[in-house]
Structures are given as C-alpha cells and as structure tokens.
Coordinates of C-alpha atoms in Angstrom, one line a residue:
M1 CA 29.4 -26.2 -14.0
T2 CA 29.7 -27.8 -17.4
G3 CA 27.2 -28.5 -20.1
N4 CA 24.2 -26.7 -21.3
H5 CA 21.5 -26.3 -18.6
F6 CA 19.0 -24.4 -20.8
R7 CA 16.1 -25.7 -22.7
T8 CA 14.2 -23.9 -25.5
I9 CA 10.5 -24.0 -25.4
E10 CA 7.9 -22.8 -27.9
P11 CA 4.6 -22.3 -26.0
K12 CA 1.4 -21.4 -28.0
I13 CA 0.5 -18.9 -25.3
L14 CA 2.9 -17.3 -22.9
Y15 CA 1.1 -15.7 -19.9
F16 CA 2.7 -15.1 -16.5
G17 CA 0.0 -15.1 -13.9
T18 CA 0.0 -12.5 -11.1
P19 CA -1.0 -13.0 -7.6
V20 CA -4.4 -11.7 -6.5
A21 CA -4.5 -8.3 -4.8
L22 CA -7.2 -6.2 -3.2
V23 CA -7.7 -2.6 -4.5
S24 CA -9.5 -0.1 -2.2
T25 CA -11.1 3.0 -3.6
L26 CA -13.5 5.6 -2.3
N27 CA -17.1 5.5 -3.3
G28 CA -19.0 8.7 -4.1
D29 CA -20.5 8.8 -0.5
G30 CA -17.0 8.5 1.0
S31 CA -17.3 4.9 2.0
S32 CA -14.7 2.3 1.0
N33 CA -14.9 -0.1 -1.9
L34 CA -12.6 -3.2 -1.8
A35 CA -12.2 -5.2 -5.0
P36 CA -10.1 -8.2 -5.8
I37 CA -7.8 -7.8 -8.9
S38 CA -5.4 -10.2 -10.6
S39 CA -4.3 -8.1 -13.5
F40 CA -1.7 -5.7 -12.3
W41 CA 2.0 -5.1 -12.6
A42 CA 4.5 -3.2 -10.6
L43 CA 7.0 -1.2 -12.7
G44 CA 9.3 0.6 -10.2
W45 CA 7.2 3.0 -8.2
T46 CA 4.3 2.7 -10.7
F47 CA 1.5 0.2 -10.6
L48 CA -0.3 -0.7 -13.8
L49 CA -3.9 -2.0 -13.0
G50 CA -6.0 -3.9 -15.5
I51 CA -9.5 -2.9 -14.5
I52 CA -12.8 -3.5 -16.5
T53 CA -14.3 -0.1 -17.2
A54 CA -17.9 -1.2 -16.2
T55 CA -17.0 -1.6 -12.5
K56 CA -17.5 0.4 -9.3
T57 CA -13.7 0.5 -9.0
A58 CA -13.2 2.1 -12.4
D59 CA -16.0 4.6 -11.6
N60 CA -14.3 5.5 -8.3
L61 CA -10.9 5.9 -9.9
K62 CA -12.3 8.2 -12.6
R63 CA -13.8 10.4 -10.0
H64 CA -11.0 10.2 -7.4
P65 CA -7.8 8.9 -9.0
E66 CA -6.3 7.3 -5.8
C67 CA -6.3 3.8 -4.6
V68 CA -4.5 1.4 -2.3
V69 CA -3.3 -2.0 -3.6
N70 CA -2.9 -4.7 -0.9
I71 CA -1.1 -7.8 -1.8
P72 CA -2.1 -10.7 0.5
H73 CA 0.2 -13.3 1.8
P74 CA 0.2 -16.3 -0.7
E75 CA -1.6 -18.5 1.9
M76 CA -4.6 -16.0 1.6
W77 CA -4.8 -15.9 -2.2
E78 CA -7.5 -18.6 -2.5
K79 CA -9.7 -16.7 -0.1
V80 CA -9.7 -13.4 -2.0
P81 CA -12.1 -14.6 -4.8
A82 CA -14.5 -15.9 -2.1
Y83 CA -14.6 -12.3 -0.7
R84 CA -15.8 -11.0 -4.0
K85 CA -18.7 -13.5 -4.1
E86 CA -19.8 -12.5 -0.6
S87 CA -19.4 -8.8 -0.3
C88 CA -18.1 -6.9 -3.2
A89 CA -19.9 -4.3 -5.3
C90 CA -16.8 -4.0 -7.4

C-alpha cells in the first residue's frame, strides 16, 4: 500500500459506547435482581462496573460483593432497556 490512509480528527467529546449488559445480584432475601447496565469495561479478568449508588444493584453489591455480568447478543441489545421498564427494581 502506498500513501497515507490516516485522518486526524479533533472531536469535542470522545466517548466509546459500550454494549448493554445484564447484571445479576442477590437481594437481601436471597432472590435474584437483574439490572441492565451500559457503563462497564473489561480489563483482562477484571470487570469495572459503573453503577449509580442509589440502586438496588449497588445495595446488593455492598452487602454481597458478587455478581454475574451477562452480555446479550447484539440483536438483543434494543430489548434490554425495555426489560428495565417492565420488571426491574434495579
């Protein structure tokens, strides 16, 4: 290949969106809580979750610091926010 195939850009804001995921935690009574989340990053074997502190998910993680992060197939991403509106006590 010849020539320069790069272009310099200068965006005002640079944000890389992440796919939506479902985080499951344990409620105080032992039942499951399933919450959609779109602020997370995987760094090797570590997941970094961006969770609002005033949520059931945050309360659950403070009490029992374990969760499962499920990443749906891209065709399902649009359906995840609808789940929150119908049945989530996040």
